[in-house]
Coordinates of C-alpha atoms and ligand atoms in Angstrom, one line a residue:
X1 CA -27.8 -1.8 15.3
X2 CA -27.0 -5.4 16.6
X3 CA -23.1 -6.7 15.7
X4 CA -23.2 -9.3 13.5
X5 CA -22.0 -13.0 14.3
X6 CA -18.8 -14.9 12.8
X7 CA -18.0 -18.6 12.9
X8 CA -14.6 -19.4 13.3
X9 CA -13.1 -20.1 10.1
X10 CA -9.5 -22.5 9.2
X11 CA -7.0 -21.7 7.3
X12 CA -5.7 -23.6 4.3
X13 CA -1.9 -24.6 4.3
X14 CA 0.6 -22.4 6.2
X15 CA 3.4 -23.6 8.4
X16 CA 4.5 -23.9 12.0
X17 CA 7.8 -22.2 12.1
X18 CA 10.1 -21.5 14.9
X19 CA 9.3 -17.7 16.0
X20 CA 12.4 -15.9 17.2
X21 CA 10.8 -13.7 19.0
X22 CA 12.3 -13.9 22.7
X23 CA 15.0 -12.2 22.0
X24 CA 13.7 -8.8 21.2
X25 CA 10.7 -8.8 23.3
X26 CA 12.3 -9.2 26.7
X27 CA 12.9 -5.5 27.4
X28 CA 10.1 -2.6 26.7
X29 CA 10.4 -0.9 23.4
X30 CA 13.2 1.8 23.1
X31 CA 12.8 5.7 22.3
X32 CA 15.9 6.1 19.6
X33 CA 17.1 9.8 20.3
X34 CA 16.7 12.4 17.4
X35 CA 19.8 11.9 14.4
X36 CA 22.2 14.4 13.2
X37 CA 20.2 13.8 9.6
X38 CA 16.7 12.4 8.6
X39 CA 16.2 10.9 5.0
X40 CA 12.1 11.3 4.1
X41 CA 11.9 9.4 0.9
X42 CA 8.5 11.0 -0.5
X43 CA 7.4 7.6 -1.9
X44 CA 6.4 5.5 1.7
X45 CA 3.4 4.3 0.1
X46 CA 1.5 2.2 -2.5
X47 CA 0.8 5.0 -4.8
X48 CA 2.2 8.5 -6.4
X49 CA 5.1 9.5 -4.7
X50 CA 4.4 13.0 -2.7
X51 CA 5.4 16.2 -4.4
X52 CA 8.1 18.2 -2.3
X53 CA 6.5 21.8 -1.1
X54 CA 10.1 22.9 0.7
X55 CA 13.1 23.8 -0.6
X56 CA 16.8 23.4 0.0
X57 CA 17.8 26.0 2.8
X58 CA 13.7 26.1 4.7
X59 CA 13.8 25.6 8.1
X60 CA 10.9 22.9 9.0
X61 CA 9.3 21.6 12.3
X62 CA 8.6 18.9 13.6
X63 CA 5.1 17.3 11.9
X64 CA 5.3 19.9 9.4
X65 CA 4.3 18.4 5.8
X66 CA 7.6 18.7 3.7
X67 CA 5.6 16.5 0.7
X68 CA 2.0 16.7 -0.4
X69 CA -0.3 14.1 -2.0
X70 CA -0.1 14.0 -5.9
X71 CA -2.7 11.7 -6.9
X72 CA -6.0 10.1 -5.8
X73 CA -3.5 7.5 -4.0
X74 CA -1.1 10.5 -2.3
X75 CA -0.3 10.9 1.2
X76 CA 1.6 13.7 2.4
X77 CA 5.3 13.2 4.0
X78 CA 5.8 15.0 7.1
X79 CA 9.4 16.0 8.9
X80 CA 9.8 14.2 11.9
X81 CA 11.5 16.2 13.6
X82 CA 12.8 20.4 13.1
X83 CA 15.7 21.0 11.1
X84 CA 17.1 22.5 8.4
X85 CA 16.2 21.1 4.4
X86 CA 19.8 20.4 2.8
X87 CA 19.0 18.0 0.0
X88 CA 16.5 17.1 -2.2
X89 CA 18.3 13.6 -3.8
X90 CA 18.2 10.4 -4.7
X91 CA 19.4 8.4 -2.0
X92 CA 19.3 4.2 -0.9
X93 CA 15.9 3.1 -0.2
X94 CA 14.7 -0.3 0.8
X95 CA 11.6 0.1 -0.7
X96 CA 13.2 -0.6 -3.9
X97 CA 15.8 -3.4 -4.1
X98 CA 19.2 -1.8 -4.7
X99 CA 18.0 1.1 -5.9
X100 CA 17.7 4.8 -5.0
X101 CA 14.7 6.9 -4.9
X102 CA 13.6 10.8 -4.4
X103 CA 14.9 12.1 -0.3
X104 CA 14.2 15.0 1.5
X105 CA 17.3 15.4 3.9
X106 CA 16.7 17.2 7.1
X107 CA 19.4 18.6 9.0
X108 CA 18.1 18.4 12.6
X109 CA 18.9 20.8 15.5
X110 CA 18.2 19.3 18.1
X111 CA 14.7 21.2 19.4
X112 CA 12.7 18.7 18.0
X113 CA 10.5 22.0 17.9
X114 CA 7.0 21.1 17.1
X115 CA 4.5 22.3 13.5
X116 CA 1.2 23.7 15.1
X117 CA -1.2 20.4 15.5
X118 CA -4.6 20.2 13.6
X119 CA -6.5 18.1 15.6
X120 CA -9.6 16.6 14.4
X121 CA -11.5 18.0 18.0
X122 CA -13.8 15.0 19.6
X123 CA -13.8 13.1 16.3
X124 CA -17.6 11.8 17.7
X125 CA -18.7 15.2 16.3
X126 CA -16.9 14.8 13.0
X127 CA -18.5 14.0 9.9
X128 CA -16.9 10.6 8.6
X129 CA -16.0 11.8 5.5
X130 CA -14.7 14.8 7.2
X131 CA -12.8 12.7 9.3
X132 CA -11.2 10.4 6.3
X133 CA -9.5 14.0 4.7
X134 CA -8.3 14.4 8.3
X135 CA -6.8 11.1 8.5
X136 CA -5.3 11.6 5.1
X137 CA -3.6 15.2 6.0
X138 CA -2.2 12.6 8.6
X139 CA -0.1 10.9 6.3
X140 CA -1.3 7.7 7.7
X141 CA -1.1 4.3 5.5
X142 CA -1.3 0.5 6.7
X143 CA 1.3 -0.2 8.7
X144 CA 1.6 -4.1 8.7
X145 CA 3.6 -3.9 5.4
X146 CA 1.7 -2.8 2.3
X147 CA 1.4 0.6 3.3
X148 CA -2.0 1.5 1.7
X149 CA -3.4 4.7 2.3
X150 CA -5.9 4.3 4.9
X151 CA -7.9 6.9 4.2
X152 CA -8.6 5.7 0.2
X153 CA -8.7 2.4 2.0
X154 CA -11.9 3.6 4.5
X155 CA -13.1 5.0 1.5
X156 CA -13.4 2.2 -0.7
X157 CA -15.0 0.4 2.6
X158 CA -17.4 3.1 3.5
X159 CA -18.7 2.9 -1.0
X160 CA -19.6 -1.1 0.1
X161 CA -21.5 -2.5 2.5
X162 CA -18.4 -3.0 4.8
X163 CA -20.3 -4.2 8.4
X164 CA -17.0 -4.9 10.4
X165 CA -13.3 -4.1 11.4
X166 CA -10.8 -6.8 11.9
X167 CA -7.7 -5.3 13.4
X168 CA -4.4 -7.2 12.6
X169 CA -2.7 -7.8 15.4
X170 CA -1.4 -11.3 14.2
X171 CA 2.2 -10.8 13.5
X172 CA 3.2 -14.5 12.5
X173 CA 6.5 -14.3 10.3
X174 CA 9.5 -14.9 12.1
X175 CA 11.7 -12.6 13.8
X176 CA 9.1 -9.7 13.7
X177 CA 7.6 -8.7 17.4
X178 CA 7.0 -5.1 16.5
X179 CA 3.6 -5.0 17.3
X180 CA 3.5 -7.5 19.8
X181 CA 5.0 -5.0 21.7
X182 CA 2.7 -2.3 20.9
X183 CA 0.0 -4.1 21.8
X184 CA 1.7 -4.9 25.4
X185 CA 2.7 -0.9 25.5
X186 CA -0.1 1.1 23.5
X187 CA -3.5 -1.1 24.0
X188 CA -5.7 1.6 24.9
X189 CA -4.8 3.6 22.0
X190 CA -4.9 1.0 19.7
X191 CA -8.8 0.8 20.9
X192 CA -9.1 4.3 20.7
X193 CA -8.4 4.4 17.1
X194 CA -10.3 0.9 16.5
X195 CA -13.1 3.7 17.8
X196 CA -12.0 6.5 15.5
X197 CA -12.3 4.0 12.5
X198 CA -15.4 2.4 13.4
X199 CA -17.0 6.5 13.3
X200 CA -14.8 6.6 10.3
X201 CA -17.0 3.6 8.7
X202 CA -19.8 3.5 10.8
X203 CA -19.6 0.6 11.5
X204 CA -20.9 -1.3 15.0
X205 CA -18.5 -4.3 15.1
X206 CA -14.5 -4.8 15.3
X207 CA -12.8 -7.9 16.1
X208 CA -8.9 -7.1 17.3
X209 CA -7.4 -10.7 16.4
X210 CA -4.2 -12.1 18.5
X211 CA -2.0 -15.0 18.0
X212 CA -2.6 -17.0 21.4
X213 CA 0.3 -17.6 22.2
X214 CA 1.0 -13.6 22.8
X215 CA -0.2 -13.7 26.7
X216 CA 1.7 -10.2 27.5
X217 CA -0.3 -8.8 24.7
X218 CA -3.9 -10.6 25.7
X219 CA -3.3 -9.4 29.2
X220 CA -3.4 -5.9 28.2
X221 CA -6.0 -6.0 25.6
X222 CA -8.5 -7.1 28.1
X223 CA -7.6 -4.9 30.5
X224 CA -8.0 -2.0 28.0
X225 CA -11.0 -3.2 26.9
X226 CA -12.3 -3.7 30.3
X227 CA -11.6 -0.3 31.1
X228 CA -13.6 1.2 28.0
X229 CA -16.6 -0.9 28.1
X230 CA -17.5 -1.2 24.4
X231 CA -18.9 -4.2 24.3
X232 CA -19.0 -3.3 19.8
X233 CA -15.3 -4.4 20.3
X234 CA -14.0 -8.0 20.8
X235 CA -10.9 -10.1 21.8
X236 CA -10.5 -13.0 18.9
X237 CA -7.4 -15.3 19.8
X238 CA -5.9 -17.4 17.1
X239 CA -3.5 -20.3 16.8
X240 CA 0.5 -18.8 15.5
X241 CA 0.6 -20.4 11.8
X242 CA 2.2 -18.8 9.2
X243 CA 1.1 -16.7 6.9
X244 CA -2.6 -16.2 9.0
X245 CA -1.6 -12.5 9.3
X246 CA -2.1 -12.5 5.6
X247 CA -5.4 -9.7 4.8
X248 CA -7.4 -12.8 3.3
X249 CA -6.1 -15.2 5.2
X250 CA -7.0 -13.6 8.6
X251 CA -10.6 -12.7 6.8
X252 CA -11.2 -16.6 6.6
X253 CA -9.4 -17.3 10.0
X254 CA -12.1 -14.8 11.6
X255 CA -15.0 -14.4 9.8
X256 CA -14.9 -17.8 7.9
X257 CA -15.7 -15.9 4.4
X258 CA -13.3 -16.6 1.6
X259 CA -12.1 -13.4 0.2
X260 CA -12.7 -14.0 -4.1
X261 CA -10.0 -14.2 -6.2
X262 CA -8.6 -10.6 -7.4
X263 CA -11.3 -9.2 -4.7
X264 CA -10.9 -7.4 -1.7
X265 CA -12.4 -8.2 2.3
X266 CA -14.7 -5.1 1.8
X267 CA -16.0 -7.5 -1.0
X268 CA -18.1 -9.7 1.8
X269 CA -18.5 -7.1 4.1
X270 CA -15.2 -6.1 6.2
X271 CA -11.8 -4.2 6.2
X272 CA -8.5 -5.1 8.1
X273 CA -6.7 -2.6 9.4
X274 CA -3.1 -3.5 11.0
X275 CA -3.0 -2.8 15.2
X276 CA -0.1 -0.1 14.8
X277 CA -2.2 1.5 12.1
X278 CA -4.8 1.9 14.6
X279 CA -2.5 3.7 17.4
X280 CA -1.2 5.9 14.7
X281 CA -4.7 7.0 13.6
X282 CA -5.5 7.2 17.6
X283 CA -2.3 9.8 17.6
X284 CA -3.3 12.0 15.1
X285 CA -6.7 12.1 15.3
X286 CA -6.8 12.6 19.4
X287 CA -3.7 13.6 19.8
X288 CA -2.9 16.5 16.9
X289 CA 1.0 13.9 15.9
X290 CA 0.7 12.7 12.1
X291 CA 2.4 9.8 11.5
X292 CA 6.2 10.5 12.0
X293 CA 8.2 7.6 13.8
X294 CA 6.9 3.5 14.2
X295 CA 8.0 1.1 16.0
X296 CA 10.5 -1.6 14.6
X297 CA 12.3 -4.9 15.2
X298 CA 16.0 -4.8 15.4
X299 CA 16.8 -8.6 15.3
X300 CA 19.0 -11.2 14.3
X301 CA 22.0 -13.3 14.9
X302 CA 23.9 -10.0 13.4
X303 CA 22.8 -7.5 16.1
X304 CA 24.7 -7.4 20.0
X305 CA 21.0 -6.6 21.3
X306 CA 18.2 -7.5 19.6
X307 CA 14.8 -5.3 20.8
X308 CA 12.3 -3.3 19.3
X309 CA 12.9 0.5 19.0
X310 CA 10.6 3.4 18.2
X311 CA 12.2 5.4 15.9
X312 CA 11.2 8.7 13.9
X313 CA 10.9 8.4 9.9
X314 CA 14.0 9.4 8.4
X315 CA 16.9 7.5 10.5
X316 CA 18.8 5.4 8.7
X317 CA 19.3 1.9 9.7
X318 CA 22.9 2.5 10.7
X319 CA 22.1 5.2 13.6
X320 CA 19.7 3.2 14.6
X321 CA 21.6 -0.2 15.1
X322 CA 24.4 1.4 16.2
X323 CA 22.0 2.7 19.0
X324 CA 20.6 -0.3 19.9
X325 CA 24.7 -1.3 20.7
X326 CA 26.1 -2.3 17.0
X327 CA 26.4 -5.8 15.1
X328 CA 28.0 -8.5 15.7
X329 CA 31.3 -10.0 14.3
X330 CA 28.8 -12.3 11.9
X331 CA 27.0 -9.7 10.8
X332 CA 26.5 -10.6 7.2
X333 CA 23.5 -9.1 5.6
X334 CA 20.6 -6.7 5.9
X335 CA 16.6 -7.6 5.9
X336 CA 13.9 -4.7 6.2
X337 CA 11.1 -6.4 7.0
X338 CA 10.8 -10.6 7.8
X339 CA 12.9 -13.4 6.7
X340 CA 9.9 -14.6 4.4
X341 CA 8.9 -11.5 3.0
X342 CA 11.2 -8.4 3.6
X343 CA 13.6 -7.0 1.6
X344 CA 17.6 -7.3 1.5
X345 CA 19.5 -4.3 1.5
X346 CA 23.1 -3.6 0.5
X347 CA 23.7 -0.4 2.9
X348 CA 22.7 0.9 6.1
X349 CA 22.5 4.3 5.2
X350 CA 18.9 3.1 4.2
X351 CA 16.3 4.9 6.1
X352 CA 13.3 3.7 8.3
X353 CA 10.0 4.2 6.4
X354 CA 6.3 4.1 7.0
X355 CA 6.7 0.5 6.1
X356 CA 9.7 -0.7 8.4
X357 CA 8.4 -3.1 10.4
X358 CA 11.6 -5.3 11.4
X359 CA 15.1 -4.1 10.6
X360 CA 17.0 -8.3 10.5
X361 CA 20.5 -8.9 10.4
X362 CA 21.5 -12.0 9.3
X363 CA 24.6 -13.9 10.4
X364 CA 26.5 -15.8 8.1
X365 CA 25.7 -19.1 6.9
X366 CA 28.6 -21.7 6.4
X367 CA 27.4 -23.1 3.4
X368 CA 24.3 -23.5 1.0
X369 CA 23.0 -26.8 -0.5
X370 CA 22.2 -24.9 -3.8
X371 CA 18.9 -26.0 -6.1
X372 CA 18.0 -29.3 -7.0
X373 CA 15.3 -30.4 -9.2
X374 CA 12.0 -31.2 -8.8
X375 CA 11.0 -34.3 -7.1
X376 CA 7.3 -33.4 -7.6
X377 CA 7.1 -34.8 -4.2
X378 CA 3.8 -32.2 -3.6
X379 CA 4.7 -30.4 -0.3
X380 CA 4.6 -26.8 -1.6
X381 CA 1.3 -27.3 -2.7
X382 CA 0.0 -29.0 0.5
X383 CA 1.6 -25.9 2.2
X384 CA 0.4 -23.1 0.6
X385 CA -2.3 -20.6 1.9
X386 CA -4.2 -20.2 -1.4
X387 CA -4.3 -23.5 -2.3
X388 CA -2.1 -23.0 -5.5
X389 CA 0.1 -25.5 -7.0
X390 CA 3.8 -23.7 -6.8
X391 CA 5.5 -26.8 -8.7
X392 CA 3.2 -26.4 -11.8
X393 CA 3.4 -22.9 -11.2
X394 CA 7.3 -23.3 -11.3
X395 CA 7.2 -24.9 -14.4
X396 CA 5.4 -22.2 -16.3
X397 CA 7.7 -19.5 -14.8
X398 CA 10.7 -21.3 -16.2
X399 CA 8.9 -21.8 -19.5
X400 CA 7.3 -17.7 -19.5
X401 CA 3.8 -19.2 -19.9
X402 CA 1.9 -15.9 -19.0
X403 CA -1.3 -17.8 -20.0
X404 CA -0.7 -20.6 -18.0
X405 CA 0.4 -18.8 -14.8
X406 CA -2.3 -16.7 -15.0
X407 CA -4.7 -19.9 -15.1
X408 CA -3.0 -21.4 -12.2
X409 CA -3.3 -18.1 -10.2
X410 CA -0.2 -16.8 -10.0
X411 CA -1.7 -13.4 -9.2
X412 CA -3.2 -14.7 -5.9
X413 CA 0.5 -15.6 -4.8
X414 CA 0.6 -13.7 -1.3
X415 CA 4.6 -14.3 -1.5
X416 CA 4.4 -15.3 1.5
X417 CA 7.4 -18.2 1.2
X418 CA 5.9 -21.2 2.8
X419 CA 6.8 -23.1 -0.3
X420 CA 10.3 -22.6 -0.5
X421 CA 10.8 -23.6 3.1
X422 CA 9.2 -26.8 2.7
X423 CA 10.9 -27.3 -0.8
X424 CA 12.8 -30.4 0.1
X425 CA 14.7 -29.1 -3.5
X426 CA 15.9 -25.9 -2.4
X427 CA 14.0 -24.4 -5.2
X428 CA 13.5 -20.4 -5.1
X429 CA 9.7 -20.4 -5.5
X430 CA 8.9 -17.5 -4.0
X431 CA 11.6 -15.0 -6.1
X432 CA 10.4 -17.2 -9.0
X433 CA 7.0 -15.9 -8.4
X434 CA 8.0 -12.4 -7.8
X435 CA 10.0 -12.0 -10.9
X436 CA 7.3 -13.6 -13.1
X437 CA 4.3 -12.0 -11.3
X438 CA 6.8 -8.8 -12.4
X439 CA 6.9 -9.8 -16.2
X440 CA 3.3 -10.0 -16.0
X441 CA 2.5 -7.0 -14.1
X442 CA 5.2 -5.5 -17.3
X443 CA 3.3 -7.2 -20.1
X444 CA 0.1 -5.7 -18.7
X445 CA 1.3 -2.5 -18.3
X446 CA 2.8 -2.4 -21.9
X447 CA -0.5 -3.6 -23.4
X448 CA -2.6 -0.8 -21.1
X449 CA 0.1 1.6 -22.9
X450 CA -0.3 0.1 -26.3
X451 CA -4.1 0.4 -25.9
X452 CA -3.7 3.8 -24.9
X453 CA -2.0 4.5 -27.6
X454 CA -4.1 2.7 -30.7
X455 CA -7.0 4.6 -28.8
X456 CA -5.5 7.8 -29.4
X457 CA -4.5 6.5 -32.8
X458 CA -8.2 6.2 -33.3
X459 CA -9.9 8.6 -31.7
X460 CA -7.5 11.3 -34.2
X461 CA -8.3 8.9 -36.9
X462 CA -12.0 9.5 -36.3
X463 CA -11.8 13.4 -35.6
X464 CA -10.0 13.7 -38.8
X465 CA -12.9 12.1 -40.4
X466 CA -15.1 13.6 -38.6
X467 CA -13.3 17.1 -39.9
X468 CA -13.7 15.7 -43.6
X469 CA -16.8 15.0 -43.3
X470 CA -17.7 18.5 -41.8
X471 CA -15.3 19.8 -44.3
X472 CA -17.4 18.1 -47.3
X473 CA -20.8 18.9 -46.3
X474 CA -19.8 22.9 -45.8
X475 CA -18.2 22.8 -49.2
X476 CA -21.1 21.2 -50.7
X477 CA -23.6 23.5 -48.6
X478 CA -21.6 26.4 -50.1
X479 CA -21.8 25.0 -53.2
X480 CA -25.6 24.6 -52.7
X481 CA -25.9 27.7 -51.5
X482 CA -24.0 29.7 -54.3
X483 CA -25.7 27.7 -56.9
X484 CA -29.1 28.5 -55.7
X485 CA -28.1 32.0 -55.4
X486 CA -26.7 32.1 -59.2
X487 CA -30.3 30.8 -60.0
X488 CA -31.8 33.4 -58.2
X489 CA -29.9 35.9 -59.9
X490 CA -30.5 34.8 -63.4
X491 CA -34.4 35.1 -62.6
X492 CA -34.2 38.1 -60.6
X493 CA -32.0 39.6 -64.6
X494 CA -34.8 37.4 -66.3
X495 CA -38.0 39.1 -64.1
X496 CA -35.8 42.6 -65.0
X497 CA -35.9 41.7 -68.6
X498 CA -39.3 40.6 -68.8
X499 CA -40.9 43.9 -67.2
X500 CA -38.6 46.1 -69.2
X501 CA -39.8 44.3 -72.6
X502 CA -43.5 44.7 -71.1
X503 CA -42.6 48.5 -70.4
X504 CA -41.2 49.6 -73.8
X505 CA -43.8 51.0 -76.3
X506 CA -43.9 48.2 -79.0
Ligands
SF4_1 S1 8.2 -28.9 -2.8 FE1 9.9 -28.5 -4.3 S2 10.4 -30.6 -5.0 FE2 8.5 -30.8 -4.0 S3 7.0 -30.5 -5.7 FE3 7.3 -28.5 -4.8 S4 8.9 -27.6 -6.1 FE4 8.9 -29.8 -6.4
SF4_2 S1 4.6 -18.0 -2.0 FE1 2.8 -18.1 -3.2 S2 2.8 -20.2 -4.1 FE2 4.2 -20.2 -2.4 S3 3.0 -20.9 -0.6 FE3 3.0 -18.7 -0.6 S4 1.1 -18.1 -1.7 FE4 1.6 -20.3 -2.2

């Protein structure tokens, strides 16, 4: 099967910004040792949390699944290290803001004693659908953020006419340099599992797309790719703009093909998988290790030595920042993730998930110009990746126009923050966005319920018909029945009659 061809595309919008990067990419990436205590939360990915199978008191090993999938969208949770299970609890989780969510804490003892692998065997030989259960037993999900389940993802991909791989390695928000460093430290995995999914999807082309101005990373690539001789993969280099990481955005960058609105890239004919996803399905699928520790970004003005750790699932922020030599006296608050996109935390007892990609300390600021209003003076718009219009879209948050934000697009907002830096206003675009896109994704949710809910209404409705109905024609079918049988008596006594009268001497 020949590969197919790709122009270049361009990418609408985004914004030059200032990367930060230096600082935690100028030493290689640093094993954190094994904690005292692991936190699993059992919800690391977009969809049903996993249900618990240990209890409090089980001794588990290392890459032993302590959660199983509940759900078409499940993914099994897996201890990342051996220990002892002592607490099931709610406990601080980044994943949602402020809030707590359902742990499994691990008491570790040190071995770091390992669960009997399941490897897949020489995956070449393995069925693709075979091989997508075995990459879900993995726990594997997409590591650039979203944390999709891979496997349902390849699935989805595998039910269209999906012709090409586009691994992510185009890291562009600030700060982040996570899997920049992978890609310096792990290229020949990360090919290796670009090859595991390409089997997966059978598939014949991959593109593994780099910001240019990641030489380190390049360097290795090629080399890698030198060294395997698959000419089915290939090096794309693109310029550093912000957000071109973005699923869609990177589609368009690479294969010039505008993703539709509310679709998906397996919609014209590919699937993006992140780079670090690819080394962790490489690890499980070759080498018998689900997915139990990632690397991460430990940056910011708030931490004595910014670098990028890998660190097992489970330790909090705290041990690991206090490994990588503490924060500093302007330490003021706590990121997971980028400065455009991640999530601020209120404790450090929070623990690294699936979906930690950059753990950011941010120093204190000395003062804050606070929101003005709208000068309509059109830069967020000129900005912004899909081409929406954030200051009408503004205006219909403030006003709760569900109708309107829906016709302005509100739904394709990738969050992604451009607007607000550019806002010469200091308006909060972005958290606008999120809350309202959250009123809708509410409103939505509450109508699917209330439909539910007048469907059952009328499905009884109609079954109790239905049952009157039945009831009605039985009654009248007995009533039939009984009547033609009281006729049939009255001729059978009238026939009796007639023969005795005929039988009698007259
Ligand atoms: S950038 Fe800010 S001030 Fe300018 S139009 Fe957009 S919202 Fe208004
Ligand atoms: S946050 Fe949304 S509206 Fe603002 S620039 Fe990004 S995609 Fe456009």
């Amino acid at each position: 099967m020949t590969a197919p061809t790709y122009d270049l595309g361009k990418l609408h919008g985004g914004l030059r910004l200032p990367g930060h990067k230096d600082d935690s990419t100028r030493v290689p990436v640093r094993d954190v040792p094994i904690p005292a205590q692991l936190v699993l939360p059992i919800e690391q990915h977009a969809g049903e949390p996993a249900q618990p199978v240990v209890d409090i008191g089980d001794r588990v090993l290392k890459g032993q699944p302590v959660a199983e999938p509940d759900g078409e969208m499940g993914v099994p949770v897996h201890a990342s290290s051996s220990g002892t299970v002592v607490a099931i609890e709610r406990w601080p989780v980044s994943r949602r803001q402020g809030g707590k969510a359902p742990c499994i804490v691990i008491e570790c003892d040190g071995d770091d004693e390992t669960f009997p692998g399941r490897s897949a065997g020489d995956y070449r030989n393995v069925p693709p659908a075979d091989l997508l259960l075995h990459i879900l037993d993995g726990g594997i999900v997409g590591l650039g953020g979203a944390v999709f389940p891979t496997a349902q993802k390849l699935m989805q991909a595998r039910t269209s006419e999906t012709e090409c791989l586009i691994l992510n390695g185009v890291e562009c928000e600030p700060y982040i340099s996570c899997d920049d460093m992978l890609m310096r430290e792990r290229a020949p995995e990360i090919l290796g599992g670009a090859r595991v999914l390409m089997h997966a999807l059978q598939v014949d082309s991959c593109f593994v797309v780099v910001e240019s101005d990641k030489p380190e990373a390049i360097d290795r690539l090629e080399e890698a790719l030198g060294e395997f001789g698959d000419d089915r993969i290939v090096l794309k280099q693109v310029p550093t703009i912000y957000p071109s990481g973005g699923e869609d955005q990177l589609v368009q960058l690479v294969i010039d093909r505008e993703v539709p609105s509310g679709g998906l890239p397996t919609d014209i004919g590919c699937i993006v998988q992140n780079v670090g996803t690819a080394a962790a399905v490489y690890d499980w699928i070759v080498r018998g290790e689900p997915l139990i520790s990632r690397v991460t970004t430990v940056t910011g003005d708030g931490v004595a030595n910014p670098v990028n750790v890998r660190a097992r699932i489970g330790t909090t922020i705290e041990d690991i920042v206090r490994f990588t030599g503490g924060y500093t006296d302007c330490a003021d608050h706590l990121i997971v993730g980028g400065p455009l996109t991640g999530k601020s935390v209120t404790t450090d007892e929070v623990p690294v998930v699936k979906a930690s990609n950059c753990i950011l300390v941010v120093a204190r600021s000395s003062y804050s110009l606070g929101e003005l209003p709208c000068i309509r003076c059109g830069d967020c718009a000129a900005v912004c990746p899909v081409q929406l219009l954030p200051q009408q879209l503004f205006w219909y948050a403030c006003a709760d126009d569900e109708q309107k934000l829906r016709d302005f697009g509100l739904t394709d907002c990738i969050e992604c923050g451009c607007c607000d830096l550019v806002c010469p206003s200091h308006i909060p675009l972005t958290a606008d966005f999120r809350k309202a896109k959250g009123r809708i994704r509410e409103l939505a949710d509450e109508k699917a319920r209330a439909d539910r809910a007048r469907k059952r209404f009328e499905a009884r409705n109609d079954r109790l018909e239905r049952e009157r109905l039945e009831r009605d024609a039985e009654l009248a079918r007995q009533k039939e029945t009984a009547k033609s049988a009281g006729a049939q008596a009255i001729a059978e006594i009238l026939e009796r009659r007639r023969r005795r009268d005929e039988d009698e001497p007259s």
